[in-house]
Coordinates of C-alpha atoms in Angstrom, one line a residue:
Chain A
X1 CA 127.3 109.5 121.9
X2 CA 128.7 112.6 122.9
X3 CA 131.7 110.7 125.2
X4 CA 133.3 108.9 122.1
X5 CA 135.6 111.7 120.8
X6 CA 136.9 112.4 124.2
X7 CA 137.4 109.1 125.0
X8 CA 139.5 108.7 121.5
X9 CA 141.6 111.8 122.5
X10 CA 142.5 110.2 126.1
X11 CA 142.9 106.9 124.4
X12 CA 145.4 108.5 121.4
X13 CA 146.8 110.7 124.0
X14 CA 148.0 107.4 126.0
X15 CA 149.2 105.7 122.6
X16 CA 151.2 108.8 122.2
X17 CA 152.9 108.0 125.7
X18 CA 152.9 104.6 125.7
X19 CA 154.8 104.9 121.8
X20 CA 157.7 107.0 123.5
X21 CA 157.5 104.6 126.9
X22 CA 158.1 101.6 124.1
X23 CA 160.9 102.8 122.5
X24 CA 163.0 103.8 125.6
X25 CA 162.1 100.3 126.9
X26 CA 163.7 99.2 123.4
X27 CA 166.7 101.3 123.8
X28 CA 167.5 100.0 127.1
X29 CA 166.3 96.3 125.7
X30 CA 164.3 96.5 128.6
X31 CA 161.7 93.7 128.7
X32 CA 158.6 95.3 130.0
X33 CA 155.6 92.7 131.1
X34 CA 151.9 93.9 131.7
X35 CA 150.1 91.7 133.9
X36 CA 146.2 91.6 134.5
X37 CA 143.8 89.8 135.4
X38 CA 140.5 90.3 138.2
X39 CA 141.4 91.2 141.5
X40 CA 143.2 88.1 143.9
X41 CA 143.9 85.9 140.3
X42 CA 147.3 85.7 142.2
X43 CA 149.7 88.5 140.5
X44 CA 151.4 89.6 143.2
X45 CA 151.9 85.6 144.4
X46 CA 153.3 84.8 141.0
X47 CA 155.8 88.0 141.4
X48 CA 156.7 86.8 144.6
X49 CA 157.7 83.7 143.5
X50 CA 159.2 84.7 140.5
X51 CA 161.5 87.4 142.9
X52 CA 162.5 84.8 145.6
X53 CA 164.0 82.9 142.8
X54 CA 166.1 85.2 141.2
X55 CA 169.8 86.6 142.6
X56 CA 170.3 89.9 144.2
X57 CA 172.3 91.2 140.7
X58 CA 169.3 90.8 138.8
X59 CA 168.8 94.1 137.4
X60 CA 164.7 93.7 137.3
X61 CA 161.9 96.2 139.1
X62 CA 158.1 96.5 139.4
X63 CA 155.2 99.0 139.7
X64 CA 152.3 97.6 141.0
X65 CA 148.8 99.2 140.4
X66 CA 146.5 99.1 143.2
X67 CA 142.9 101.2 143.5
X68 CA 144.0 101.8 147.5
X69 CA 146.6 100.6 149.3
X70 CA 150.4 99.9 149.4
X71 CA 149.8 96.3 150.1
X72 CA 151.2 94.9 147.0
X73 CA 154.3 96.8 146.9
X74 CA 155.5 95.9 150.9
X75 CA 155.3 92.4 149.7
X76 CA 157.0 92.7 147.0
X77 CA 159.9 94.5 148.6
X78 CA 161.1 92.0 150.4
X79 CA 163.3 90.7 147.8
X80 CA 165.3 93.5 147.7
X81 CA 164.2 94.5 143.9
X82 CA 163.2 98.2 142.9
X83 CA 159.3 98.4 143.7
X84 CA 157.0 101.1 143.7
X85 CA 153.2 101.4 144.4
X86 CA 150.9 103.2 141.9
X87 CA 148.1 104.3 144.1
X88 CA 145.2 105.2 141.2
X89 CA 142.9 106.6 143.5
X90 CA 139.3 105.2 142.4
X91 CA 140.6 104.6 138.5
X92 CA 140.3 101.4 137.6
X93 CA 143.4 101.3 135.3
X94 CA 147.0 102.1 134.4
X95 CA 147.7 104.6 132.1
X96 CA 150.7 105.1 130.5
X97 CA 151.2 108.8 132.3
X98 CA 151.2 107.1 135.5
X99 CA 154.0 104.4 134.1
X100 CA 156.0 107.3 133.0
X101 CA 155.6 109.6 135.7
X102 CA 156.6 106.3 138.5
X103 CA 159.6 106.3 136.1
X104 CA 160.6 109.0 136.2
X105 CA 163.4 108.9 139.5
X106 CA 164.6 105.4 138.1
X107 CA 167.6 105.2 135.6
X108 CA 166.2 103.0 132.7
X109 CA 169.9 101.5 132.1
X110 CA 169.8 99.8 135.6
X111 CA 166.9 97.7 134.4
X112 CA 166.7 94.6 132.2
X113 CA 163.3 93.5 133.5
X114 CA 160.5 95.7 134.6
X115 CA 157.2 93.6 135.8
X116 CA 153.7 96.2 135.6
X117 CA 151.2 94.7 138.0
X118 CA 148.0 96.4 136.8
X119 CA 144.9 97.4 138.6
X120 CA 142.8 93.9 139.2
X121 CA 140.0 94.0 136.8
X122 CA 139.7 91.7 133.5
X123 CA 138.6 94.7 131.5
X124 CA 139.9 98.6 131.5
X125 CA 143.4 97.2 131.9
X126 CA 143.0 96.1 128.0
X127 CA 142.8 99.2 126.8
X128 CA 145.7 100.9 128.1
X129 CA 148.5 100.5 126.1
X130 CA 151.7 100.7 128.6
X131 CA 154.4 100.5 126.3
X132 CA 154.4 96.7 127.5
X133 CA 156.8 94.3 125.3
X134 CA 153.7 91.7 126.1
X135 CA 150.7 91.5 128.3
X136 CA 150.5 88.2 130.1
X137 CA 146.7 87.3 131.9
X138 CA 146.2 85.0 135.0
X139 CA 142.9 83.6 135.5
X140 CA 142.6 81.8 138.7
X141 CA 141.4 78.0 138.2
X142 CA 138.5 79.1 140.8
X143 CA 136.8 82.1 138.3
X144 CA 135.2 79.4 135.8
X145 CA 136.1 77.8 132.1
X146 CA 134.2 80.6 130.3
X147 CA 136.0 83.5 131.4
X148 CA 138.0 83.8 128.2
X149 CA 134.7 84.1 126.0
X150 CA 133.2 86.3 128.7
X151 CA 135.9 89.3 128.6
X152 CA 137.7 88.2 125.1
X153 CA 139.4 91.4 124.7
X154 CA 142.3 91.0 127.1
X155 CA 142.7 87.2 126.1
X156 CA 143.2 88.1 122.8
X157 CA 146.1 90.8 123.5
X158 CA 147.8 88.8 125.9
X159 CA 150.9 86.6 124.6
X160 CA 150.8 84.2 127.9
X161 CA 148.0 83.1 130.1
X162 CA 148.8 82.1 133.4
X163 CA 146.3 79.1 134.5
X164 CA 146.7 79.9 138.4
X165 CA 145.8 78.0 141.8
X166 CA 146.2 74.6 139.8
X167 CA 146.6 72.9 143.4
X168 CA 143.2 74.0 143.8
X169 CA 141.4 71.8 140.7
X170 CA 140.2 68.9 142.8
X171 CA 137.9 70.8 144.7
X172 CA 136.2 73.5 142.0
X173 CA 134.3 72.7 139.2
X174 CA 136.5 73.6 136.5
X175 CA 137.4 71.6 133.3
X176 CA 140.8 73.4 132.7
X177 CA 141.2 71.9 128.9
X178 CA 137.5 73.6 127.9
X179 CA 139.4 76.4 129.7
X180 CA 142.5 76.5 127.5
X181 CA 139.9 75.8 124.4
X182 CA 137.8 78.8 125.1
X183 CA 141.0 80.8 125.2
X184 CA 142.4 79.5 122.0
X185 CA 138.9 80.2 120.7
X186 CA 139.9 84.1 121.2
X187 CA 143.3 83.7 121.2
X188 CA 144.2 80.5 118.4
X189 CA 148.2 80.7 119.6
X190 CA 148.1 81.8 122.6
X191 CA 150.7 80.1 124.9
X192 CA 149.6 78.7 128.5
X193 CA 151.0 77.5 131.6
X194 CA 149.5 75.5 134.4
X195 CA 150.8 77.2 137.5
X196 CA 150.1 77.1 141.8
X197 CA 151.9 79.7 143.5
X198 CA 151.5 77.3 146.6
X199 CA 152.7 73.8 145.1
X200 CA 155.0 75.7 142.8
X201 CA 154.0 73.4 140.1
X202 CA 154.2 75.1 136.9
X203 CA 156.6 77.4 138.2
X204 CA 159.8 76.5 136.1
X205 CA 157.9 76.4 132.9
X206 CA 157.3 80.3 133.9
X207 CA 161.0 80.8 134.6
X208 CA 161.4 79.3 131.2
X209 CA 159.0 81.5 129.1
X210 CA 160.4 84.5 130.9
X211 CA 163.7 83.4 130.6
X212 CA 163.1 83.0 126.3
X213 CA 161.7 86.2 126.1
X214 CA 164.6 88.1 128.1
X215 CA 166.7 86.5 125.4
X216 CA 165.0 87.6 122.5
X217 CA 165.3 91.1 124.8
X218 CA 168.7 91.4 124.9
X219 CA 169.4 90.1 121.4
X220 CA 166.5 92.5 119.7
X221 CA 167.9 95.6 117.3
X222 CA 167.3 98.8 119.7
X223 CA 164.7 101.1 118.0
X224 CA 166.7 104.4 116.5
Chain B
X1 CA 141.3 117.8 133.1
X2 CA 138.9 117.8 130.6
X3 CA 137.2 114.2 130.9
X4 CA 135.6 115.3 134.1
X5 CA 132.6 117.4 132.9
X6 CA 131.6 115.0 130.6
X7 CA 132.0 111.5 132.9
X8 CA 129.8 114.2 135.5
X9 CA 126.9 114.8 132.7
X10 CA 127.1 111.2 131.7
X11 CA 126.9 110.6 135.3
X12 CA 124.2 112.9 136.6
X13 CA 121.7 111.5 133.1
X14 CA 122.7 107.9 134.7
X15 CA 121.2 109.4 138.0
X16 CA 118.3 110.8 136.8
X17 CA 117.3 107.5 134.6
X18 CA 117.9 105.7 138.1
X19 CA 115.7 107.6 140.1
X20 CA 113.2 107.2 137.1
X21 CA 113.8 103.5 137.6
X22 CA 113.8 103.6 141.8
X23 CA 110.6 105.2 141.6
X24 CA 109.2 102.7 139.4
X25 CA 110.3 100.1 141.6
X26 CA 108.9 101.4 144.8
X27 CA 105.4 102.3 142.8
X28 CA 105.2 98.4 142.2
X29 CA 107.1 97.4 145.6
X30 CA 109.4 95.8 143.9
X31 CA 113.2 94.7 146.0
X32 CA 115.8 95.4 142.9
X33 CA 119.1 94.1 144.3
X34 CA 122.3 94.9 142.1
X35 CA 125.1 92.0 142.4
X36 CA 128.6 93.5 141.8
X37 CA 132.2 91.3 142.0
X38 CA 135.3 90.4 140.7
X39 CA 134.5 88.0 137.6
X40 CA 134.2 84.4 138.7
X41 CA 133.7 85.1 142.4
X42 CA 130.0 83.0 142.0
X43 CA 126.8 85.5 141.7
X44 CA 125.8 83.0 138.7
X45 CA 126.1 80.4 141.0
X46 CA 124.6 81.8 144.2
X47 CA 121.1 82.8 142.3
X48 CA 120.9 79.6 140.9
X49 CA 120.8 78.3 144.5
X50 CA 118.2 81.1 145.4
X51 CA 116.2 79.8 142.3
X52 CA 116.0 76.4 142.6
X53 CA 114.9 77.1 146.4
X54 CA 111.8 79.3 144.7
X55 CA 108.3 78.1 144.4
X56 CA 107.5 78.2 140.7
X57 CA 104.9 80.9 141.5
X58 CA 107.6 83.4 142.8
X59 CA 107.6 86.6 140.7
X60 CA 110.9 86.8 140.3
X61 CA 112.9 88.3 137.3
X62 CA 116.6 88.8 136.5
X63 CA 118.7 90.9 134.5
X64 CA 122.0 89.6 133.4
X65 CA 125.5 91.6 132.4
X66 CA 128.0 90.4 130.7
X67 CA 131.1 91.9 127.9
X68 CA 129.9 88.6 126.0
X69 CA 128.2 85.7 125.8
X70 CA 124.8 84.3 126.7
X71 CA 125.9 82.1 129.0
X72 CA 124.5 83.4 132.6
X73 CA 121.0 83.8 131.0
X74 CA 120.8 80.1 129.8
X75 CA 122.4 79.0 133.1
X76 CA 119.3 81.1 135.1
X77 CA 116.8 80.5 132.1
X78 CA 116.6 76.7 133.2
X79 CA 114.7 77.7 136.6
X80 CA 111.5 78.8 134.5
X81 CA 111.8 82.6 135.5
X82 CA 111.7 85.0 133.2
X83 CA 115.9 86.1 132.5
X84 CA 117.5 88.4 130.1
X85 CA 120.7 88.8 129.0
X86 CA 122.3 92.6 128.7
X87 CA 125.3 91.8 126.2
X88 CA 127.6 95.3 126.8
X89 CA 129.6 94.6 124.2
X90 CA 132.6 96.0 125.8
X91 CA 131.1 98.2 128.5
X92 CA 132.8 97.5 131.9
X93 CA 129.5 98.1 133.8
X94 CA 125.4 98.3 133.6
X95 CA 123.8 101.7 133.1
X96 CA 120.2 102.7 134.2
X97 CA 119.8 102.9 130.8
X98 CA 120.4 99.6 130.0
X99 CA 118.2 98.4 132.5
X100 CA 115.7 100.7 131.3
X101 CA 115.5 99.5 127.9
X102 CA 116.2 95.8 129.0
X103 CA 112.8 96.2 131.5
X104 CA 110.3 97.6 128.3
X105 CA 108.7 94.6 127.4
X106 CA 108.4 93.1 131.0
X107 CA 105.6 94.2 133.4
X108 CA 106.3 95.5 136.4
X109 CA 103.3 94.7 138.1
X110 CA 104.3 91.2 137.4
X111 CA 107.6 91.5 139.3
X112 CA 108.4 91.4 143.0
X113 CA 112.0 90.2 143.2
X114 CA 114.4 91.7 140.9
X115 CA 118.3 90.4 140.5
X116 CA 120.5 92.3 138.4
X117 CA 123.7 90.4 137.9
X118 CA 126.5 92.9 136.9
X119 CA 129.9 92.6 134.8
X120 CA 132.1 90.9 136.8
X121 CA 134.4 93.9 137.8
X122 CA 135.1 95.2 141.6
X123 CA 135.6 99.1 140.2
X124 CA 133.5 100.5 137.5
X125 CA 129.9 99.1 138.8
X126 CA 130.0 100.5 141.6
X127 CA 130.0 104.5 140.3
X128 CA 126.7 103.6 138.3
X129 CA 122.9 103.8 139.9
X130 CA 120.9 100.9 138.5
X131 CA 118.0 102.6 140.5
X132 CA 118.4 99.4 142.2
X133 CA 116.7 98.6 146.6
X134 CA 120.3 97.4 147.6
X135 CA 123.9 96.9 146.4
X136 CA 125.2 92.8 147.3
X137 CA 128.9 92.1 147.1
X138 CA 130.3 89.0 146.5
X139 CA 134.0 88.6 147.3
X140 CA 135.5 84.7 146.9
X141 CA 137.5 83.5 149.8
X142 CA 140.4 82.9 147.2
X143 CA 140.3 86.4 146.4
X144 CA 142.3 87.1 149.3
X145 CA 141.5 89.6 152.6
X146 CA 142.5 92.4 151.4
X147 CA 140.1 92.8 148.6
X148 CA 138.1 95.2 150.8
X149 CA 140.9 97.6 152.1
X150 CA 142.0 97.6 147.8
X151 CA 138.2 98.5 146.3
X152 CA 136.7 100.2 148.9
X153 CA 134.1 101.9 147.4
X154 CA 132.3 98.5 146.7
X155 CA 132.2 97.7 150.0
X156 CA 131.4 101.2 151.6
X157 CA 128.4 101.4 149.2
X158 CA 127.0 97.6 149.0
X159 CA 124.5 96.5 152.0
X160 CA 125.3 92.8 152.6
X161 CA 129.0 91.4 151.5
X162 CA 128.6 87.5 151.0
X163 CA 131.9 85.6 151.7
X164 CA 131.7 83.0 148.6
X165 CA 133.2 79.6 148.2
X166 CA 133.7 79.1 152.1
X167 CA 133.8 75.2 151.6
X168 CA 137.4 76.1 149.6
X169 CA 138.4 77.7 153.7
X170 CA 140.7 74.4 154.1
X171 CA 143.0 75.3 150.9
X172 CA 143.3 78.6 150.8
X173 CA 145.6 81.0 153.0
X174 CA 142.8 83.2 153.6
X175 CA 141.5 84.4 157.5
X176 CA 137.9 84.9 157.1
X177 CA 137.9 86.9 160.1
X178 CA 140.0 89.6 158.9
X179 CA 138.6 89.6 155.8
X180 CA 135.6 90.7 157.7
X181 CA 137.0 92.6 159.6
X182 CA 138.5 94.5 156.3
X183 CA 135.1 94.8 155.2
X184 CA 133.9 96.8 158.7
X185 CA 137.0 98.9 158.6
X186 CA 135.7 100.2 155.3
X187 CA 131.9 99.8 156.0
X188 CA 130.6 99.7 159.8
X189 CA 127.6 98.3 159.8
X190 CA 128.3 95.7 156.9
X191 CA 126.1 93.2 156.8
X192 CA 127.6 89.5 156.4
X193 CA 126.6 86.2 155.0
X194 CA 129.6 83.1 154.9
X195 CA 128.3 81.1 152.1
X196 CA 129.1 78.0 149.7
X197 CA 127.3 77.2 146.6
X198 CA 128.9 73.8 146.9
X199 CA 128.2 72.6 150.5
X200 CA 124.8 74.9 150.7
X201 CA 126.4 76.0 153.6
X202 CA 124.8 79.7 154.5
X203 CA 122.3 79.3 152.1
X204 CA 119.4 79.0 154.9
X205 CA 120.9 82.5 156.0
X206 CA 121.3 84.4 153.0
X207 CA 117.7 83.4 152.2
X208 CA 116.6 84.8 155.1
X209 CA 118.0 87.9 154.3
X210 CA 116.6 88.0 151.1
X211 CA 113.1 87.1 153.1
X212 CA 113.3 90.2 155.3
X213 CA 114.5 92.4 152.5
X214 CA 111.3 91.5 150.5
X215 CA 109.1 91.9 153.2
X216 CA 110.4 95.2 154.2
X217 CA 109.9 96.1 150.4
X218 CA 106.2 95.2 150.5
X219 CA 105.7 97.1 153.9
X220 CA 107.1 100.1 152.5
X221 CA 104.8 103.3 151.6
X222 CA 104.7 103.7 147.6
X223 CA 106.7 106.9 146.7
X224 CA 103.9 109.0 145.3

């Protein structure tokens, strides 16, 4: 039991980063939004969508996390937004040195919206504290009803859980109210929406919540 | 820098418990096979396929991992093989140890055909020996194509990558054939298996492979 006191340094050492990421985001009223979930949930789709429908002035960027690859971040910079690839090398999270150092050559007053795609894995990702205003989780309709019992820690620190690849529920066995009861199980208020990233269905209830908590953003007290 | 030392000693006891456990196997000619994917991509589902195809007098056993819940154990438990659940309780993966320890009260001469069913994570499994014959991946076809190319080490280090979910092909935008070839970029030789727990489709296939396995496992010479 040896690893435990190293693992609480790293772990306070982040919360020391992610404290000082948090209140810069605050200062800027920068709404920052975490997202995980297991790898092809559909983050990136849901960005995609969420980019394509917002106008060139809107002042919002994204780091995507990714094992390998820059795959995430050329199809996300299509839209024209701020995007850069965080390229962990074998870790299987974000930390919040790698959020502050892929800050570090972008001016924090340019941005009212800053979208974290995190590493695709239901579980590390929930321990990392990113300076996040909220983590949001998308489980895909096609990974099972029990999912939020199985890995209850992120469903219980996420505000939103995206339901994703709804077009697909006629042809997987999934029962997507015991779904939403399992979650609410871990997570008794936890807000949903029903989304497909290919029917759009769902899609302007997103805009919506997004939309809300950019308000309450804008209009929050700045931390001193 | 100071983490690594200590992940390297927790990783070199994990080694030594797993070549404890490989030579157990091979003493008793047992196949151990160690299932590793995203969560919900269907190893549950695809060794309740391989069970209900089993003879009753089959000696097969299988371990289960899971953060939580008992779920995958009572889902295997109904084929009348003997099943335990590992409960990690947080743990993103399944030590040697924990098979160890999970293995004490089971006989080994009893055993031919061990399944291990990991966490459903892509990353973390992978860097732990469970001692086991072979590493399986199972990557859904609505995870996407690039899952390969984005956790590589999976893939490089697993012996047989079964497509899952192939009778969802028709409503998803996913090209099974660079998916595969995604998987050879990263591992050469890769063996494949397209499979659907739904349809059946593959099954015949994937049981052959598990046929040749076991009698390759029986054929080989005891480690002394």
């Amino acid at each position: 039991m040896e690893r435990v006191p190293l693992e609480r340094k790293v772990l306070s050492e982040n919360d020391r980063i992610a404290a000082d990421l948090r209140a810069r985001f605050a200062e800027h009223n920068i709404l920052c939004l975490n997202l995980i979930s297991s790898p092809g949930s559909g983050k990136t789709s849901l960005l995609e969508r969420t980019l394509e429908s917002f106008d060139q002035g809107e002042r919002v960027a994204l780091l995507t996390g990714d094992i390998q690859t820059e795959n995430d971040a050329k199809r996300l910079a299509r839209f024209g937004f701020p995007v850069k690839q965080i390229t962990t090398g074998g870790t299987c999270h974000l930390d919040a040195r790698m959020i502050e150092r892929a800050l570090q050559d972008w001016l924090l007053e340019d941005i009212d919206l800053l979208f974290i795609e995190n590493v695709g894995n239901l579980v590390c990702p929930s321990t990392y504290d990113l300076g996040e205003s909220a983590k949001l989780v998308v489980l895909s309709v096609t990974e099972g009803e029990d999912k939020p019992l199985k890995y209850p820690s992120i469903f219980f620190k996420s505000q939103l859980l995206i339901l994703n690849k709804i077009d697909l529920l006629p042809y997987v066995p999934f029962d997507i109210a015991v779904a939403e009861e399992n979650a609410r199980v871990v997570h008794h208020d936890m807000e949903i929406v029903r989304l497909s990233c290919q029917s759009r269905e769902g899609l302007t209830e997103w805009l919506a919540w997004l939309d809300r908590k950019r308000v309450r953003s804008r209009t929050a007290t700045p931390v001193s």
